[in-house]
PDB file of C-alpha atoms in Angstrom:
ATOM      1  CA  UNK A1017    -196.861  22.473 -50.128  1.00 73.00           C
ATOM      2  CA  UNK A1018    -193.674  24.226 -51.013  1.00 84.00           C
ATOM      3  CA  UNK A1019    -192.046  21.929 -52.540  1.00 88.00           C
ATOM      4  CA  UNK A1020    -195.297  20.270 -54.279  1.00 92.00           C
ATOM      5  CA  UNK A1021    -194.132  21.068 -57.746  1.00 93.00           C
ATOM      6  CA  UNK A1022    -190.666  19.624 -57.351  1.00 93.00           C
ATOM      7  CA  UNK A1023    -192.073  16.702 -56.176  1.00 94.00           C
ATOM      8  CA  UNK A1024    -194.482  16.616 -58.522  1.00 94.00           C
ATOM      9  CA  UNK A1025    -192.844  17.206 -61.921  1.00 94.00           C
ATOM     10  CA  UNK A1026    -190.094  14.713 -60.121  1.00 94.00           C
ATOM     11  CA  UNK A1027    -192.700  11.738 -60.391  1.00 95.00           C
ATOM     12  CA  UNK A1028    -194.359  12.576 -63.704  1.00 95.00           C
ATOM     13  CA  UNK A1029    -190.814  12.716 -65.126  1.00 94.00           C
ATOM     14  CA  UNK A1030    -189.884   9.492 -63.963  1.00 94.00           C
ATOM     15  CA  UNK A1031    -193.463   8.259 -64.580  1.00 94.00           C
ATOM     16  CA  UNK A1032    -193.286   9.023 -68.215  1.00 94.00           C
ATOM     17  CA  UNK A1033    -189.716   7.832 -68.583  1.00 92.00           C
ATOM     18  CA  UNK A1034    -190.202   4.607 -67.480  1.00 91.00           C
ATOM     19  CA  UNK A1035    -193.355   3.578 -68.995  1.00 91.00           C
ATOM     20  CA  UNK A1036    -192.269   4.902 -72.196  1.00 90.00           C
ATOM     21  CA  UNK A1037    -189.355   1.623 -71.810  1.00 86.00           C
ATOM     22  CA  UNK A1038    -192.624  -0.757 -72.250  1.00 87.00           C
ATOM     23  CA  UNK A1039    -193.217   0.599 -75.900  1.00 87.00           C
ATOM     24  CA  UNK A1040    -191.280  -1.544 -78.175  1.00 82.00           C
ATOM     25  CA  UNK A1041    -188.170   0.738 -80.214  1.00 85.00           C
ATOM     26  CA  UNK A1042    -188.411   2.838 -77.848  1.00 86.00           C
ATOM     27  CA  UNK A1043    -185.487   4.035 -74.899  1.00 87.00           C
ATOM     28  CA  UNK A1044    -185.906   3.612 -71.222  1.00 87.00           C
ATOM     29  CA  UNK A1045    -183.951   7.044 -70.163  1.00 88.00           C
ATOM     30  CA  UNK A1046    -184.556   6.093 -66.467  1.00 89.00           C
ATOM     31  CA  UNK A1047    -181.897   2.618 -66.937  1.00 89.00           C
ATOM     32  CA  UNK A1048    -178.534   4.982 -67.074  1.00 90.00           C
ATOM     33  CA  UNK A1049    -177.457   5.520 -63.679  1.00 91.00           C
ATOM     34  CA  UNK A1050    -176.702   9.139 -64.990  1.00 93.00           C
ATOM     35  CA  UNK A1051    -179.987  10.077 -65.086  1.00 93.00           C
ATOM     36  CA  UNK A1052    -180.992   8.835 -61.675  1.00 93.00           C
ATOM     37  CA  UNK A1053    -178.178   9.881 -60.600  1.00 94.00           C
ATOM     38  CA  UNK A1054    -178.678  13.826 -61.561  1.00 94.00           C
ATOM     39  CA  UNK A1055    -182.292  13.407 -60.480  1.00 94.00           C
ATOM     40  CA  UNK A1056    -180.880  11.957 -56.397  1.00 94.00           C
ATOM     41  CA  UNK A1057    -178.598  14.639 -56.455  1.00 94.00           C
ATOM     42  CA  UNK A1058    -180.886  17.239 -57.257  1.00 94.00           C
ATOM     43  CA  UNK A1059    -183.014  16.259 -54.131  1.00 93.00           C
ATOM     44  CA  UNK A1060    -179.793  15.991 -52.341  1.00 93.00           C
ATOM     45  CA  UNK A1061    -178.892  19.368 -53.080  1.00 93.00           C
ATOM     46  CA  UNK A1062    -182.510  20.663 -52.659  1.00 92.00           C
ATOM     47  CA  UNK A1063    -182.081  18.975 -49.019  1.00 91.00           C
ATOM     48  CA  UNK A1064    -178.707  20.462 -48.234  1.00 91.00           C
ATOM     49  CA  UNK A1065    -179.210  24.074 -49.768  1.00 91.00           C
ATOM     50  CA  UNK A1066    -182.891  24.195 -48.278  1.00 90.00           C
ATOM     51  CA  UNK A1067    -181.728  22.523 -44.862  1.00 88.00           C
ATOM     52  CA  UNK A1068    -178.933  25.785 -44.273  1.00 88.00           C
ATOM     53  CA  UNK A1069    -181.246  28.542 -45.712  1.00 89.00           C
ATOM     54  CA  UNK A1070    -184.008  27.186 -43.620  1.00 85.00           C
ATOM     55  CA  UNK A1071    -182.610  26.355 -40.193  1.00 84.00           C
ATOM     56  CA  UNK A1072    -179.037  28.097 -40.553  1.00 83.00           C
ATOM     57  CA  UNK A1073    -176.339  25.889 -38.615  1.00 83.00           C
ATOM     58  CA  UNK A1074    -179.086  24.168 -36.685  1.00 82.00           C
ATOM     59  CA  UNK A1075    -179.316  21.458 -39.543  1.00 83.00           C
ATOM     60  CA  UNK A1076    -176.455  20.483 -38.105  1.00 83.00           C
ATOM     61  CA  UNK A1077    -178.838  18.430 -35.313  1.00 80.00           C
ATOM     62  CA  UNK A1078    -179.615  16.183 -38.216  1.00 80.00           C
ATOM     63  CA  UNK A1079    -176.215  14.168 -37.183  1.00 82.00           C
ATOM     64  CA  UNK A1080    -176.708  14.606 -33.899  1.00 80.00           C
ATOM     65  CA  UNK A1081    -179.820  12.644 -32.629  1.00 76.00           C
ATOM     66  CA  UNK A1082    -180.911  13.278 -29.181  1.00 76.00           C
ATOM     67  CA  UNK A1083    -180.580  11.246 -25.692  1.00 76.00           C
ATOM     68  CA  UNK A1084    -177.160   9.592 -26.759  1.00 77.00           C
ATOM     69  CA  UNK A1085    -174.236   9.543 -24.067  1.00 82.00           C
ATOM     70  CA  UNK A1086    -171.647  12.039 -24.796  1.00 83.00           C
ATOM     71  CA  UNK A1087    -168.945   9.152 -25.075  1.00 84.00           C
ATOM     72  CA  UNK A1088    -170.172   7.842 -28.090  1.00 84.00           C
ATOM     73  CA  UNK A1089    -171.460  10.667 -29.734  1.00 85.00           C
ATOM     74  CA  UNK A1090    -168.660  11.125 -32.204  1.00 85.00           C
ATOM     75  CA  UNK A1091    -168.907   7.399 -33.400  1.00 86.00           C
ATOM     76  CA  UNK A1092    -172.705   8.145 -34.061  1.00 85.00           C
ATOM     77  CA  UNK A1093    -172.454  11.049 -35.866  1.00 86.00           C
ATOM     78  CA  UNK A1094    -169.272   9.759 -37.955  1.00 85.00           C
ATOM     79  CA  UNK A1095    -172.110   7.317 -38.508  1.00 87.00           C
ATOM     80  CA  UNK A1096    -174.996   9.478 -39.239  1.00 86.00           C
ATOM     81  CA  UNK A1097    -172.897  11.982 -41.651  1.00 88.00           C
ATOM     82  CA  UNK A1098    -171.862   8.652 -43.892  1.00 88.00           C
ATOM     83  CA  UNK A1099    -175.564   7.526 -43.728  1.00 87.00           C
ATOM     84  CA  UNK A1100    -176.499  10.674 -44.915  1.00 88.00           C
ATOM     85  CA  UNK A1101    -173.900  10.696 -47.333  1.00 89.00           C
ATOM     86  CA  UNK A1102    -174.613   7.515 -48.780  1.00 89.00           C
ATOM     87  CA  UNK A1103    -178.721   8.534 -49.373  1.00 89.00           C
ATOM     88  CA  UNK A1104    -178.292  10.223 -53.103  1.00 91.00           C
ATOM     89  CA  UNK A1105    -176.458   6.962 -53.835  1.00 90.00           C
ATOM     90  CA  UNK A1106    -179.068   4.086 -52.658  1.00 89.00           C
ATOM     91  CA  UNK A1107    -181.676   6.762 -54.282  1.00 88.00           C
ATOM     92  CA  UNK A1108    -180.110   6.686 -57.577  1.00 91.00           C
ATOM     93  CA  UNK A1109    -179.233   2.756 -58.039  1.00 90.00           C
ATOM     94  CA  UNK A1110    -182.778   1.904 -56.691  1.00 89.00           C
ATOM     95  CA  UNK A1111    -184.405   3.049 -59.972  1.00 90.00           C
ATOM     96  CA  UNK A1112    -181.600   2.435 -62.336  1.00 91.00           C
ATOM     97  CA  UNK A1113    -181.531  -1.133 -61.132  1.00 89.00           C
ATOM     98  CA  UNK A1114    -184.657  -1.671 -61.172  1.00 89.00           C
ATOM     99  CA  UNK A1115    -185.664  -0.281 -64.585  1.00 90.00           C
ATOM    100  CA  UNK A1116    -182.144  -2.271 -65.873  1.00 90.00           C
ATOM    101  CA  UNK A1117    -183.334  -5.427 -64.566  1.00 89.00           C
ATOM    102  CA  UNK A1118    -186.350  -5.523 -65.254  1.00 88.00           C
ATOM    103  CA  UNK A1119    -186.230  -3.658 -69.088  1.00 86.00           C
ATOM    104  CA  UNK A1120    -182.492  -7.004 -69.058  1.00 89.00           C
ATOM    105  CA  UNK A1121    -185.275  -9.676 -68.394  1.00 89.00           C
ATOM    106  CA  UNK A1122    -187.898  -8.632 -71.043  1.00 88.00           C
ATOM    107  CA  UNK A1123    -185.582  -8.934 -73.780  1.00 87.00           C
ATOM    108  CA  UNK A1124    -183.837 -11.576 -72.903  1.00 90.00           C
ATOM    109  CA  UNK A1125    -187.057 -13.527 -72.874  1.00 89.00           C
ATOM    110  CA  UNK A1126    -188.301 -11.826 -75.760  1.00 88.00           C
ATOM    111  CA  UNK A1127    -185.110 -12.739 -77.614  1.00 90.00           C
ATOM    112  CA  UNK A1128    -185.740 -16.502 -76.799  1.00 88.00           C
ATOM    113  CA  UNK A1129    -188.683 -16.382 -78.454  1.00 88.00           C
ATOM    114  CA  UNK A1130    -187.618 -15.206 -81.798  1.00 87.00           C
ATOM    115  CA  UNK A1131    -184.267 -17.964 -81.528  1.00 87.00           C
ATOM    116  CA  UNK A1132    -186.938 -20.771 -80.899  1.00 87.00           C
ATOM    117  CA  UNK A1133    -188.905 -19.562 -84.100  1.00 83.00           C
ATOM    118  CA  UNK A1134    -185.204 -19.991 -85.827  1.00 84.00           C
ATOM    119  CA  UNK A1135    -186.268 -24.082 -85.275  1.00 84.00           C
ATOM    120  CA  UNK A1136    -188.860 -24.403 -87.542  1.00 81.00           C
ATOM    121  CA  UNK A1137    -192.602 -26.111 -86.193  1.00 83.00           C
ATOM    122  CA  UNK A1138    -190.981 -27.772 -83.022  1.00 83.00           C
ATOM    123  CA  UNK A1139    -189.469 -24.211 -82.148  1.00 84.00           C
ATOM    124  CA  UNK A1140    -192.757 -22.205 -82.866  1.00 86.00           C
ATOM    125  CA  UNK A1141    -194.471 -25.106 -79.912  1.00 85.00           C
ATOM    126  CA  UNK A1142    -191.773 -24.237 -77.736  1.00 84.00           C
ATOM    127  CA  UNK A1143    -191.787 -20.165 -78.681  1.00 87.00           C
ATOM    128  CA  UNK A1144    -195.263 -20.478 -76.886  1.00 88.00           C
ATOM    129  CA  UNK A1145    -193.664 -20.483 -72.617  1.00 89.00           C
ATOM    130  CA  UNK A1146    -191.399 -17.602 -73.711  1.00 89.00           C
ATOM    131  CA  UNK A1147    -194.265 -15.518 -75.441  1.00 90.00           C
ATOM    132  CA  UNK A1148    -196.513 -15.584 -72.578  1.00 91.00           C
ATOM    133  CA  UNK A1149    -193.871 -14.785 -70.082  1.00 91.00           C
ATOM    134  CA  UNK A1150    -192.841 -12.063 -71.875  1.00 91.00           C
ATOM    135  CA  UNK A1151    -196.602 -10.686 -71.936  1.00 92.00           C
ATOM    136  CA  UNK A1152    -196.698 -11.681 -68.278  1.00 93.00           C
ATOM    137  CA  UNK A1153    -193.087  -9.732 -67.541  1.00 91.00           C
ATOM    138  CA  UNK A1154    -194.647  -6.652 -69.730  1.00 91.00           C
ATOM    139  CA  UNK A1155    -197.485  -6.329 -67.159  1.00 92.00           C
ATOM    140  CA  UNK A1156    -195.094  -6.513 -64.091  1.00 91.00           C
ATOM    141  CA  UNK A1157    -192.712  -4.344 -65.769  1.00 90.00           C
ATOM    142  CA  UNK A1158    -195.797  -1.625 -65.852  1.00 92.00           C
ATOM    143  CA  UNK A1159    -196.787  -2.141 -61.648  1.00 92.00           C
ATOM    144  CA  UNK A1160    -192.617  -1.873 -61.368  1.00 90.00           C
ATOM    145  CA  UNK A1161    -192.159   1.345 -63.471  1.00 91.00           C
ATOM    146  CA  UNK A1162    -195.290   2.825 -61.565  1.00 92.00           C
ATOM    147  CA  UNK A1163    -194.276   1.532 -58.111  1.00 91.00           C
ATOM    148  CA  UNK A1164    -190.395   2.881 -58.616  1.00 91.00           C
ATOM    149  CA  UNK A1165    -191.649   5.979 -59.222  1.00 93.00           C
ATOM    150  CA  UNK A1166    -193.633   6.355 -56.573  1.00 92.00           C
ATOM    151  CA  UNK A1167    -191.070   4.636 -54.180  1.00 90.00           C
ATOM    152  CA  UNK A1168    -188.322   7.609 -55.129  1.00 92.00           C
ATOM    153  CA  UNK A1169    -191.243  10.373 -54.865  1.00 93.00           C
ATOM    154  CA  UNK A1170    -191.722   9.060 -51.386  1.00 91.00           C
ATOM    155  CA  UNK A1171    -188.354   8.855 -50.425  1.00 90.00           C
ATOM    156  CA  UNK A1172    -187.787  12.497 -51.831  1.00 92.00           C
ATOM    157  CA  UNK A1173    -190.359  13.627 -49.576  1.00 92.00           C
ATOM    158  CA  UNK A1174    -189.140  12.148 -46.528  1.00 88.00           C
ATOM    159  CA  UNK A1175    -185.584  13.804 -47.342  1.00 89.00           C
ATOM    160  CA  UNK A1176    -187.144  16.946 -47.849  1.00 90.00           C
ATOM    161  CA  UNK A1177    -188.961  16.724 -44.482  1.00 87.00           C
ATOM    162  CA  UNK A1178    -185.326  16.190 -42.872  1.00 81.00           C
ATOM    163  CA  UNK A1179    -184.446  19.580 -44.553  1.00 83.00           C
ATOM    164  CA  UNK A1180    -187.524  21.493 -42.930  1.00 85.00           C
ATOM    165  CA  UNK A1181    -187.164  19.482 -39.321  1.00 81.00           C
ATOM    166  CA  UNK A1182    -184.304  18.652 -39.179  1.00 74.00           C
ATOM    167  CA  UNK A1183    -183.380  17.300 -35.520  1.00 62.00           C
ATOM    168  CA  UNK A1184    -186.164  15.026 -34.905  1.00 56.00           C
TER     169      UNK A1184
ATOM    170  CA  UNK B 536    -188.764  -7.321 -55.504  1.00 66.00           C
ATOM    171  CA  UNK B 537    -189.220  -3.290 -54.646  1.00 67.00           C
ATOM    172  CA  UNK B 538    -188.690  -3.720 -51.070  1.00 74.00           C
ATOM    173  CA  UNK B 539    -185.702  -6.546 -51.781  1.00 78.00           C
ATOM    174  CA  UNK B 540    -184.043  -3.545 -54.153  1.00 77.00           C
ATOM    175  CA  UNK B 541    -184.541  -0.716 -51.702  1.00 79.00           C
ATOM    176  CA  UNK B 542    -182.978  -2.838 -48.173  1.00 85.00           C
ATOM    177  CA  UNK B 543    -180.066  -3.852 -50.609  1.00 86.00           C
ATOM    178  CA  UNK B 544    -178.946  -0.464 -52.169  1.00 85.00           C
ATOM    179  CA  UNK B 545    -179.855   1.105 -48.889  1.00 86.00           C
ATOM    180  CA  UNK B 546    -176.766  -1.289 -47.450  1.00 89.00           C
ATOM    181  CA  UNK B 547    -174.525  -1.229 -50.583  1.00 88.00           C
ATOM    182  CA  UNK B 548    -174.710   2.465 -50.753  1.00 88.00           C
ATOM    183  CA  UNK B 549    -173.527   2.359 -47.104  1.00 89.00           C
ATOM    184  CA  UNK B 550    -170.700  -0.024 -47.522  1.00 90.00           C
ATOM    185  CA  UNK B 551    -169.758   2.253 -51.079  1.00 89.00           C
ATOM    186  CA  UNK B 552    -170.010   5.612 -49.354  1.00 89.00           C
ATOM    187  CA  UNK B 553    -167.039   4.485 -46.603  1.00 89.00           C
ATOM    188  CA  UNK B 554    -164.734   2.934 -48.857  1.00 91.00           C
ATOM    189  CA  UNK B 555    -165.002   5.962 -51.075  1.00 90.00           C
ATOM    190  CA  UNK B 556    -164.653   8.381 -48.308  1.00 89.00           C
ATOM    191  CA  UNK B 557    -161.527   6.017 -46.572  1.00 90.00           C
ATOM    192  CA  UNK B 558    -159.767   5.702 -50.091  1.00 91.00           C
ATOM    193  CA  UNK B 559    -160.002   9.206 -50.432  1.00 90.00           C
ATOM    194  CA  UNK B 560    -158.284   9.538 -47.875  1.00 89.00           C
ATOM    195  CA  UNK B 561    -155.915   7.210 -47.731  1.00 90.00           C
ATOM    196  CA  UNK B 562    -154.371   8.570 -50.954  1.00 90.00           C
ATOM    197  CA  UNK B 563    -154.547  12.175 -49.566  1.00 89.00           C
ATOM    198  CA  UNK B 564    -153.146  11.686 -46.368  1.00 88.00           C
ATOM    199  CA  UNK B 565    -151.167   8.879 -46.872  1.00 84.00           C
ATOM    200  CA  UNK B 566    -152.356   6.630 -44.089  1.00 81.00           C
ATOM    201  CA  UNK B 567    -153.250   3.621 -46.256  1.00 78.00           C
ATOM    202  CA  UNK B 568    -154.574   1.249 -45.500  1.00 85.00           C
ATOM    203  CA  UNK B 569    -156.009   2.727 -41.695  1.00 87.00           C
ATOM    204  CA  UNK B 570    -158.442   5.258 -43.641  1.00 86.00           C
ATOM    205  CA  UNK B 571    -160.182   2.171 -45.946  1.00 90.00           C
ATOM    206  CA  UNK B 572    -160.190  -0.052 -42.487  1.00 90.00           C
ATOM    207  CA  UNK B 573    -162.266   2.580 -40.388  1.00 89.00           C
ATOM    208  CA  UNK B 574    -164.359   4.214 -42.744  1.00 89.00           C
ATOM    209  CA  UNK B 575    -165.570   0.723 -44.010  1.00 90.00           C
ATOM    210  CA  UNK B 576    -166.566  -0.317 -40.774  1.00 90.00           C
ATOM    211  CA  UNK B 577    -168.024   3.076 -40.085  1.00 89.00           C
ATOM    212  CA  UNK B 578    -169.791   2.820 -43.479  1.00 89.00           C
ATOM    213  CA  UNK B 579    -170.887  -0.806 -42.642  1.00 91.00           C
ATOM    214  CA  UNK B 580    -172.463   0.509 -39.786  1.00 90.00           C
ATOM    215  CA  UNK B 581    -174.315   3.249 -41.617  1.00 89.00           C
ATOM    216  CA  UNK B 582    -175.897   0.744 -44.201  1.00 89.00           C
ATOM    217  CA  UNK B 583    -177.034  -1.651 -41.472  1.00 90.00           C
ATOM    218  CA  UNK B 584    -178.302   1.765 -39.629  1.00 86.00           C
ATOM    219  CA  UNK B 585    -179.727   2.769 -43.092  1.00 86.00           C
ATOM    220  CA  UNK B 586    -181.185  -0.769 -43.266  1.00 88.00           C
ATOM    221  CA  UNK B 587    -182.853  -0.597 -40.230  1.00 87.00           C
ATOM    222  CA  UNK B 588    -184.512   2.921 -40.927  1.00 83.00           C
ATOM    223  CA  UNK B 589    -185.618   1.158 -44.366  1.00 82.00           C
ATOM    224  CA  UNK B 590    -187.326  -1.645 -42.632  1.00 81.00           C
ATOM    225  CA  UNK B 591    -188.884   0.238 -40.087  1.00 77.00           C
ATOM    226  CA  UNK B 592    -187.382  -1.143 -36.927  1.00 74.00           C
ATOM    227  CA  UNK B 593    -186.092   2.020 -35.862  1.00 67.00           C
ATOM    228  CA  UNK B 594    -188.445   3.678 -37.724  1.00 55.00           C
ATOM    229  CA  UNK B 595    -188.937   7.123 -35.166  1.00 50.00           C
ATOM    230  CA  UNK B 596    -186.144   9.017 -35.551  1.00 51.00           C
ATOM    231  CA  UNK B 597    -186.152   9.837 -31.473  1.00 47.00           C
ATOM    232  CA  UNK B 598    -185.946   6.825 -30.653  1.00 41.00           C
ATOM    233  CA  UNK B 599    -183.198   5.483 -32.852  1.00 41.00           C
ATOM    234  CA  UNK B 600    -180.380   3.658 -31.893  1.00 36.00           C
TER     235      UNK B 600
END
């Protein structure tokens, strides 16, 4: 429960900033990788920081997972620090590319519809696919904008629960 | 689409994390290209590991590997 309002203002932020991409005219701050990218590496940090203060040089064991024969230990943990390493990345480019994609597809579709209405009658009958994909792509770009920020909530939890037990 | 986003940047953030690391330091110590060559693999490796730990197949982390 420590770290409930990190976690917390963590997915309201990202909550708010991606559903606010649905409204027309208005900017989705969560589709620069900057942003993500401060927000990963703010857990990362949290994780790192926490991990030492917490369990001193013991968070070391987080590399080192148990039962493996001492000869190919150093390959694993080579292995394990670069996995580690590479979490505030995958964190980071999970949202952005989602909330990219999905905000890239929306107006793309919503820009066919306004060059079919360039074509007179024929172009409004033919406006009509585009329209109601766009409507449909609206509603899965609200389940996507909920889910991804629920999926890097999540994920900041489980880091966070390496920092407290680390070694498992 | 969630799930097919989060296996992929688990294993490109692998893959990007090695070559970073090996460049790094190829052009400190000077042993291009041997740094790139072993910390991609080793990065490789960590994806696929991160991969796995995504998907759930070695889910426990006591039992991993």
């Amino acid at each position: 429960m420590k770290f409930f309002p990190l976690v917390f203002s963590l997915f309201m932020f990202i909550l708010v900033s991606n559903m606010i991409g649905i409204i027309p005219y208005t900017f989705t701050v969560s589709s620069h990788l900057i942003v993500t990218a401060a927000l990963a590496l703010l857990v990362f940090f949290t994780v790192l920081v926490y991990g030492f203060y917490k369990n001193g040089l013991k968070f070391f064991k987080l590399f080192v997972p148990s039962g493996i024969p001492i000869y190919i230990l150093p390959l694993i943990v080579f292995i394990e620090v670069l996995s580690f390493l590479s979490r505030p990345i995958s964190h980071s480019v999970r949202l952005f590319a989602n909330m990219l994609a999905g905000h890239i597809t929306l107006k793309v579709f919503a820009s066919f519809v306004s060059m079919l209405g360039a074509f007179g009658a024929v172009g409004w009958a033919g406006a009509i696919l585009p329209l109601g994909l766009t409507v449909a792509l609206t509603a899965l770009e609200l389940l996507v904008a909920f889910l991804q920020a629920y999926v890097f909530t999540i994920l900041t939890c489980i880091y966070l629960n390496d920092a407290i037990h680390p070694g498992h | 689409m969630a799930r097919g986003f989060r296996l992929s940047s688990e294993l490109v953030a692998g893959v990007l994390v090695g070559c970073v690391i090996g460049w790094a330091l190829d052009r400190w110590l000077g042993i291009s290209p041997w740094g790139l060559i072993v910390f991609l693999l080793l990065g490789f490796a960590a994806g696929v590991l991160n991969v796995m730990r995504a998907a759930g197949v070695v889910s426990k982390p006591d039992g991993r590997i």
